[in-house]
Amino acid sequence: AENMMLVFGVSIGYSNPNTLTDKSTMIPKGGSGDASIIKPTLMACVPLVLDRIYKGVHENVKKKGEFFENLFNFCVRYKMAASNRGESTPIMDKLIFKNVKALIGGRIRLIFAGGAPLSPPGGPRHESQGRRQCVLA
């Protein structure tokens, strides 16, 4: 996959779970993670990286209170159902999911995960094997 990206002139960035997001463990408070700097459109990673992002998002949602947590969970379910029907949710994307998208660069369109099975929560997925820790394109 990396060689094909190079053939087509796509820039490739590499990261690790400790520096991927602005809230990663090795990023100083107020600093920018690799995803914020690279602003990837595609990301290939292992499920552990996605689990860390998922955990971070849900910790932030829980901090905002029970009402916002229920609202966010409803919006996630609604967005997944709309996505399965081929519909988009631009208002929810702007109001609810903007910060989640910004956490991984703001331009992400597709995430490839491989190397292990994915955890149960999440959207549509296809599983594969043999990826690096994290590749951003």
mmCIF file with all atom_site columns, C-alpha atoms in Angstrom:
data_model
loop_
_atom_site.group_PDB
_atom_site.id
_atom_site.type_symbol
_atom_site.label_atom_id
_atom_site.label_alt_id
_atom_site.label_comp_id
_atom_site.label_asym_id
_atom_site.label_entity_id
_atom_site.label_seq_id
_atom_site.pdbx_PDB_ins_code
_atom_site.Cartn_x
_atom_site.Cartn_y
_atom_site.Cartn_z
_atom_site.occupancy
_atom_site.B_iso_or_equiv
_atom_site.pdbx_formal_charge
_atom_site.auth_seq_id
_atom_site.auth_comp_id
_atom_site.auth_asym_id
_atom_site.auth_atom_id
_atom_site.pdbx_PDB_model_num
ATOM 1   C CA . ALA A 1 1   ? 0.000   0.000  0.000  1.00 0.00 ? 1   ALA A CA 1
ATOM 2   C CA . GLU A 1 2   ? 2.817   2.410  0.843  1.00 0.00 ? 2   GLU A CA 1
ATOM 3   C CA . ASN A 1 3   ? 4.546   1.824  -2.492 1.00 0.00 ? 3   ASN A CA 1
ATOM 4   C CA . MET A 1 4   ? 1.313   2.523  -4.386 1.00 0.00 ? 4   MET A CA 1
ATOM 5   C CA . MET A 1 5   ? 0.883   5.782  -2.478 1.00 0.00 ? 5   MET A CA 1
ATOM 6   C CA . LEU A 1 6   ? 4.423   6.793  -3.444 1.00 0.00 ? 6   LEU A CA 1
ATOM 7   C CA . VAL A 1 7   ? 3.789   5.909  -7.097 1.00 0.00 ? 7   VAL A CA 1
ATOM 8   C CA . PHE A 1 8   ? 0.761   8.222  -7.104 1.00 0.00 ? 8   PHE A CA 1
ATOM 9   C CA . GLY A 1 9   ? 2.706   11.017 -5.380 1.00 0.00 ? 9   GLY A CA 1
ATOM 10  C CA . VAL A 1 10  ? 0.855   10.850 -2.070 1.00 0.00 ? 10  VAL A CA 1
ATOM 11  C CA . SER A 1 11  ? 2.730   12.136 0.973  1.00 0.00 ? 11  SER A CA 1
ATOM 12  C CA . ILE A 1 12  ? 3.205   9.591  3.762  1.00 0.00 ? 12  ILE A CA 1
ATOM 13  C CA . GLY A 1 13  ? 3.694   10.365 7.436  1.00 0.00 ? 13  GLY A CA 1
ATOM 14  C CA . TYR A 1 14  ? 4.561   7.938  10.220 1.00 0.00 ? 14  TYR A CA 1
ATOM 15  C CA . SER A 1 15  ? 3.515   8.185  13.835 1.00 0.00 ? 15  SER A CA 1
ATOM 16  C CA . ASN A 1 16  ? 3.181   6.102  16.961 1.00 0.00 ? 16  ASN A CA 1
ATOM 17  C CA . PRO A 1 17  ? 0.420   5.916  19.580 1.00 0.00 ? 17  PRO A CA 1
ATOM 18  C CA . ASN A 1 18  ? 2.360   8.142  21.994 1.00 0.00 ? 18  ASN A CA 1
ATOM 19  C CA . THR A 1 19  ? 2.490   11.102 19.592 1.00 0.00 ? 19  THR A CA 1
ATOM 20  C CA . LEU A 1 20  ? -0.537  10.615 17.313 1.00 0.00 ? 20  LEU A CA 1
ATOM 21  C CA . THR A 1 21  ? -3.099  13.008 18.835 1.00 0.00 ? 21  THR A CA 1
ATOM 22  C CA . ASP A 1 22  ? -2.858  16.303 20.683 1.00 0.00 ? 22  ASP A CA 1
ATOM 23  C CA . LYS A 1 23  ? -3.787  14.480 23.905 1.00 0.00 ? 23  LYS A CA 1
ATOM 24  C CA . SER A 1 24  ? -1.267  11.622 23.517 1.00 0.00 ? 24  SER A CA 1
ATOM 25  C CA . THR A 1 25  ? 1.074   10.856 26.403 1.00 0.00 ? 25  THR A CA 1
ATOM 26  C CA . MET A 1 26  ? 4.282   12.201 24.825 1.00 0.00 ? 26  MET A CA 1
ATOM 27  C CA . ILE A 1 27  ? 2.766   15.515 23.646 1.00 0.00 ? 27  ILE A CA 1
ATOM 28  C CA . PRO A 1 28  ? 3.255   18.441 26.045 1.00 0.00 ? 28  PRO A CA 1
ATOM 29  C CA . LYS A 1 29  ? 0.090   20.255 27.140 1.00 0.00 ? 29  LYS A CA 1
ATOM 30  C CA . GLY A 1 30  ? -0.894  22.694 24.403 1.00 0.00 ? 30  GLY A CA 1
ATOM 31  C CA . GLY A 1 31  ? 1.289   20.907 21.824 1.00 0.00 ? 31  GLY A CA 1
ATOM 32  C CA . SER A 1 32  ? 0.206   19.387 18.537 1.00 0.00 ? 32  SER A CA 1
ATOM 33  C CA . GLY A 1 33  ? 0.174   15.674 17.803 1.00 0.00 ? 33  GLY A CA 1
ATOM 34  C CA . ASP A 1 34  ? 1.330   14.127 14.553 1.00 0.00 ? 34  ASP A CA 1
ATOM 35  C CA . ALA A 1 35  ? -2.215  13.842 13.147 1.00 0.00 ? 35  ALA A CA 1
ATOM 36  C CA . SER A 1 36  ? -2.864  17.566 13.701 1.00 0.00 ? 36  SER A CA 1
ATOM 37  C CA . ILE A 1 37  ? 0.321   18.451 11.858 1.00 0.00 ? 37  ILE A CA 1
ATOM 38  C CA . ILE A 1 38  ? 0.061   15.919 9.017  1.00 0.00 ? 38  ILE A CA 1
ATOM 39  C CA . LYS A 1 39  ? -3.756  16.197 8.584  1.00 0.00 ? 39  LYS A CA 1
ATOM 40  C CA . PRO A 1 40  ? -4.153  12.745 6.989  1.00 0.00 ? 40  PRO A CA 1
ATOM 41  C CA . THR A 1 41  ? -6.948  11.654 4.665  1.00 0.00 ? 41  THR A CA 1
ATOM 42  C CA . LEU A 1 42  ? -6.117  7.940  5.066  1.00 0.00 ? 42  LEU A CA 1
ATOM 43  C CA . MET A 1 43  ? -4.776  6.171  8.133  1.00 0.00 ? 43  MET A CA 1
ATOM 44  C CA . ALA A 1 44  ? -3.520  2.611  8.553  1.00 0.00 ? 44  ALA A CA 1
ATOM 45  C CA . CYS A 1 45  ? -3.020  1.457  12.132 1.00 0.00 ? 45  CYS A CA 1
ATOM 46  C CA . VAL A 1 46  ? -3.418  -1.390 14.586 1.00 0.00 ? 46  VAL A CA 1
ATOM 47  C CA . PRO A 1 47  ? -6.619  -1.651 16.652 1.00 0.00 ? 47  PRO A CA 1
ATOM 48  C CA . LEU A 1 48  ? -4.775  -0.579 19.817 1.00 0.00 ? 48  LEU A CA 1
ATOM 49  C CA . VAL A 1 49  ? -4.377  2.910  18.336 1.00 0.00 ? 49  VAL A CA 1
ATOM 50  C CA . LEU A 1 50  ? -8.097  3.090  17.544 1.00 0.00 ? 50  LEU A CA 1
ATOM 51  C CA . ASP A 1 51  ? -8.927  1.842  21.047 1.00 0.00 ? 51  ASP A CA 1
ATOM 52  C CA . ARG A 1 52  ? -6.855  4.661  22.551 1.00 0.00 ? 52  ARG A CA 1
ATOM 53  C CA . ILE A 1 53  ? -8.616  7.250  20.399 1.00 0.00 ? 53  ILE A CA 1
ATOM 54  C CA . TYR A 1 54  ? -12.011 5.736  21.298 1.00 0.00 ? 54  TYR A CA 1
ATOM 55  C CA . LYS A 1 55  ? -11.152 5.770  25.001 1.00 0.00 ? 55  LYS A CA 1
ATOM 56  C CA . GLY A 1 56  ? -9.966  9.389  24.845 1.00 0.00 ? 56  GLY A CA 1
ATOM 57  C CA . VAL A 1 57  ? -13.128 10.536 23.072 1.00 0.00 ? 57  VAL A CA 1
ATOM 58  C CA . HIS A 1 58  ? -15.391 8.763  25.533 1.00 0.00 ? 58  HIS A CA 1
ATOM 59  C CA . GLU A 1 59  ? -13.493 10.131 28.549 1.00 0.00 ? 59  GLU A CA 1
ATOM 60  C CA . ASN A 1 60  ? -13.986 13.671 27.211 1.00 0.00 ? 60  ASN A CA 1
ATOM 61  C CA . VAL A 1 61  ? -17.683 13.009 26.547 1.00 0.00 ? 61  VAL A CA 1
ATOM 62  C CA . LYS A 1 62  ? -18.205 11.664 30.090 1.00 0.00 ? 62  LYS A CA 1
ATOM 63  C CA . LYS A 1 63  ? -16.578 14.796 31.547 1.00 0.00 ? 63  LYS A CA 1
ATOM 64  C CA . LYS A 1 64  ? -19.333 16.901 29.957 1.00 0.00 ? 64  LYS A CA 1
ATOM 65  C CA . GLY A 1 65  ? -22.079 15.169 31.927 1.00 0.00 ? 65  GLY A CA 1
ATOM 66  C CA . GLU A 1 66  ? -24.721 12.505 31.538 1.00 0.00 ? 66  GLU A CA 1
ATOM 67  C CA . PHE A 1 67  ? -26.958 14.557 29.226 1.00 0.00 ? 67  PHE A CA 1
ATOM 68  C CA . PHE A 1 68  ? -24.169 15.197 26.717 1.00 0.00 ? 68  PHE A CA 1
ATOM 69  C CA . GLU A 1 69  ? -23.051 11.550 26.958 1.00 0.00 ? 69  GLU A CA 1
ATOM 70  C CA . ASN A 1 70  ? -26.570 10.340 26.084 1.00 0.00 ? 70  ASN A CA 1
ATOM 71  C CA . LEU A 1 71  ? -26.830 12.926 23.290 1.00 0.00 ? 71  LEU A CA 1
ATOM 72  C CA . PHE A 1 72  ? -23.454 11.911 21.873 1.00 0.00 ? 72  PHE A CA 1
ATOM 73  C CA . ASN A 1 73  ? -24.321 8.188  21.977 1.00 0.00 ? 73  ASN A CA 1
ATOM 74  C CA . PHE A 1 74  ? -27.642 8.898  20.219 1.00 0.00 ? 74  PHE A CA 1
ATOM 75  C CA . CYS A 1 75  ? -25.822 10.918 17.549 1.00 0.00 ? 75  CYS A CA 1
ATOM 76  C CA . VAL A 1 76  ? -23.298 8.111  16.998 1.00 0.00 ? 76  VAL A CA 1
ATOM 77  C CA . ARG A 1 77  ? -26.093 5.558  16.532 1.00 0.00 ? 77  ARG A CA 1
ATOM 78  C CA . TYR A 1 78  ? -27.987 7.939  14.217 1.00 0.00 ? 78  TYR A CA 1
ATOM 79  C CA . LYS A 1 79  ? -24.873 8.679  12.135 1.00 0.00 ? 79  LYS A CA 1
ATOM 80  C CA . MET A 1 80  ? -24.073 4.967  11.770 1.00 0.00 ? 80  MET A CA 1
ATOM 81  C CA . ALA A 1 81  ? -27.650 4.228  10.625 1.00 0.00 ? 81  ALA A CA 1
ATOM 82  C CA . ALA A 1 82  ? -27.565 7.143  8.162  1.00 0.00 ? 82  ALA A CA 1
ATOM 83  C CA . SER A 1 83  ? -24.175 6.010  6.866  1.00 0.00 ? 83  SER A CA 1
ATOM 84  C CA . ASN A 1 84  ? -25.523 2.493  6.306  1.00 0.00 ? 84  ASN A CA 1
ATOM 85  C CA . ARG A 1 85  ? -28.325 4.044  4.205  1.00 0.00 ? 85  ARG A CA 1
ATOM 86  C CA . GLY A 1 86  ? -25.787 6.082  2.204  1.00 0.00 ? 86  GLY A CA 1
ATOM 87  C CA . GLU A 1 87  ? -26.863 9.388  3.748  1.00 0.00 ? 87  GLU A CA 1
ATOM 88  C CA . SER A 1 88  ? -24.714 12.105 5.292  1.00 0.00 ? 88  SER A CA 1
ATOM 89  C CA . THR A 1 89  ? -25.274 14.096 8.487  1.00 0.00 ? 89  THR A CA 1
ATOM 90  C CA . PRO A 1 90  ? -23.676 17.510 7.853  1.00 0.00 ? 90  PRO A CA 1
ATOM 91  C CA . ILE A 1 91  ? -25.334 19.289 10.790 1.00 0.00 ? 91  ILE A CA 1
ATOM 92  C CA . MET A 1 92  ? -24.257 16.618 13.279 1.00 0.00 ? 92  MET A CA 1
ATOM 93  C CA . ASP A 1 93  ? -20.789 16.588 11.734 1.00 0.00 ? 93  ASP A CA 1
ATOM 94  C CA . LYS A 1 94  ? -20.511 20.331 12.282 1.00 0.00 ? 94  LYS A CA 1
ATOM 95  C CA . LEU A 1 95  ? -22.010 20.483 15.785 1.00 0.00 ? 95  LEU A CA 1
ATOM 96  C CA . ILE A 1 96  ? -21.173 17.152 17.430 1.00 0.00 ? 96  ILE A CA 1
ATOM 97  C CA . PHE A 1 97  ? -18.379 15.355 15.578 1.00 0.00 ? 97  PHE A CA 1
ATOM 98  C CA . LYS A 1 98  ? -16.141 18.298 14.610 1.00 0.00 ? 98  LYS A CA 1
ATOM 99  C CA . ASN A 1 99  ? -13.898 17.872 17.681 1.00 0.00 ? 99  ASN A CA 1
ATOM 100 C CA . VAL A 1 100 ? -13.653 14.102 17.227 1.00 0.00 ? 100 VAL A CA 1
ATOM 101 C CA . LYS A 1 101 ? -12.603 14.552 13.611 1.00 0.00 ? 101 LYS A CA 1
ATOM 102 C CA . ALA A 1 102 ? -10.107 17.256 14.607 1.00 0.00 ? 102 ALA A CA 1
ATOM 103 C CA . LEU A 1 103 ? -8.515  14.807 17.059 1.00 0.00 ? 103 LEU A CA 1
ATOM 104 C CA . ILE A 1 104 ? -7.150  12.821 14.104 1.00 0.00 ? 104 ILE A CA 1
ATOM 105 C CA . GLY A 1 105 ? -6.332  15.711 11.798 1.00 0.00 ? 105 GLY A CA 1
ATOM 106 C CA . GLY A 1 106 ? -9.703  16.935 10.547 1.00 0.00 ? 106 GLY A CA 1
ATOM 107 C CA . ARG A 1 107 ? -9.512  15.494 7.001  1.00 0.00 ? 107 ARG A CA 1
ATOM 108 C CA . ILE A 1 108 ? -9.684  11.740 7.656  1.00 0.00 ? 108 ILE A CA 1
ATOM 109 C CA . ARG A 1 109 ? -11.809 9.798  5.148  1.00 0.00 ? 109 ARG A CA 1
ATOM 110 C CA . LEU A 1 110 ? -10.769 6.202  5.680  1.00 0.00 ? 110 LEU A CA 1
ATOM 111 C CA . ILE A 1 111 ? -9.024  4.227  8.418  1.00 0.00 ? 111 ILE A CA 1
ATOM 112 C CA . PHE A 1 112 ? -7.415  0.854  7.744  1.00 0.00 ? 112 PHE A CA 1
ATOM 113 C CA . ALA A 1 113 ? -6.847  -1.323 10.799 1.00 0.00 ? 113 ALA A CA 1
ATOM 114 C CA . GLY A 1 114 ? -4.962  -4.595 10.826 1.00 0.00 ? 114 GLY A CA 1
ATOM 115 C CA . GLY A 1 115 ? -2.800  -6.885 12.895 1.00 0.00 ? 115 GLY A CA 1
ATOM 116 C CA . ALA A 1 116 ? -5.526  -7.910 15.343 1.00 0.00 ? 116 ALA A CA 1
ATOM 117 C CA . PRO A 1 117 ? -9.320  -8.060 15.546 1.00 0.00 ? 117 PRO A CA 1
ATOM 118 C CA . LEU A 1 118 ? -11.106 -4.784 16.166 1.00 0.00 ? 118 LEU A CA 1
ATOM 119 C CA . SER A 1 119 ? -12.960 -4.149 19.406 1.00 0.00 ? 119 SER A CA 1
ATOM 120 C CA . PRO A 1 120 ? -16.762 -4.481 19.163 1.00 0.00 ? 120 PRO A CA 1
ATOM 121 C CA . PRO A 1 121 ? -17.833 -0.794 19.220 1.00 0.00 ? 121 PRO A CA 1
ATOM 122 C CA . GLY A 1 122 ? -17.467 1.056  15.938 1.00 0.00 ? 122 GLY A CA 1
ATOM 123 C CA . GLY A 1 123 ? -18.788 1.419  12.450 1.00 0.00 ? 123 GLY A CA 1
ATOM 124 C CA . PRO A 1 124 ? -18.500 -0.577 9.257  1.00 0.00 ? 124 PRO A CA 1
ATOM 125 C CA . ARG A 1 125 ? -15.215 -2.399 8.974  1.00 0.00 ? 125 ARG A CA 1
ATOM 126 C CA . HIS A 1 126 ? -13.149 -4.855 6.978  1.00 0.00 ? 126 HIS A CA 1
ATOM 127 C CA . GLU A 1 127 ? -10.384 -6.654 8.852  1.00 0.00 ? 127 GLU A CA 1
ATOM 128 C CA . SER A 1 128 ? -6.899  -7.491 7.484  1.00 0.00 ? 128 SER A CA 1
ATOM 129 C CA . GLN A 1 129 ? -3.466  -8.467 8.791  1.00 0.00 ? 129 GLN A CA 1
ATOM 130 C CA . GLY A 1 130 ? 0.087   -7.042 8.664  1.00 0.00 ? 130 GLY A CA 1
ATOM 131 C CA . ARG A 1 131 ? 0.045   -3.256 9.096  1.00 0.00 ? 131 ARG A CA 1
ATOM 132 C CA . ARG A 1 132 ? 2.554   -0.921 10.743 1.00 0.00 ? 132 ARG A CA 1
ATOM 133 C CA . GLN A 1 133 ? 1.691   0.809  14.022 1.00 0.00 ? 133 GLN A CA 1
ATOM 134 C CA . CYS A 1 134 ? 0.397   3.883  12.225 1.00 0.00 ? 134 CYS A CA 1
ATOM 135 C CA . VAL A 1 135 ? 0.808   5.247  8.708  1.00 0.00 ? 135 VAL A CA 1
ATOM 136 C CA . LEU A 1 136 ? -0.782  8.550  7.718  1.00 0.00 ? 136 LEU A CA 1
ATOM 137 C CA . ALA A 1 137 ? -1.327  9.627  4.102  1.00 0.00 ? 137 ALA A CA 1
#
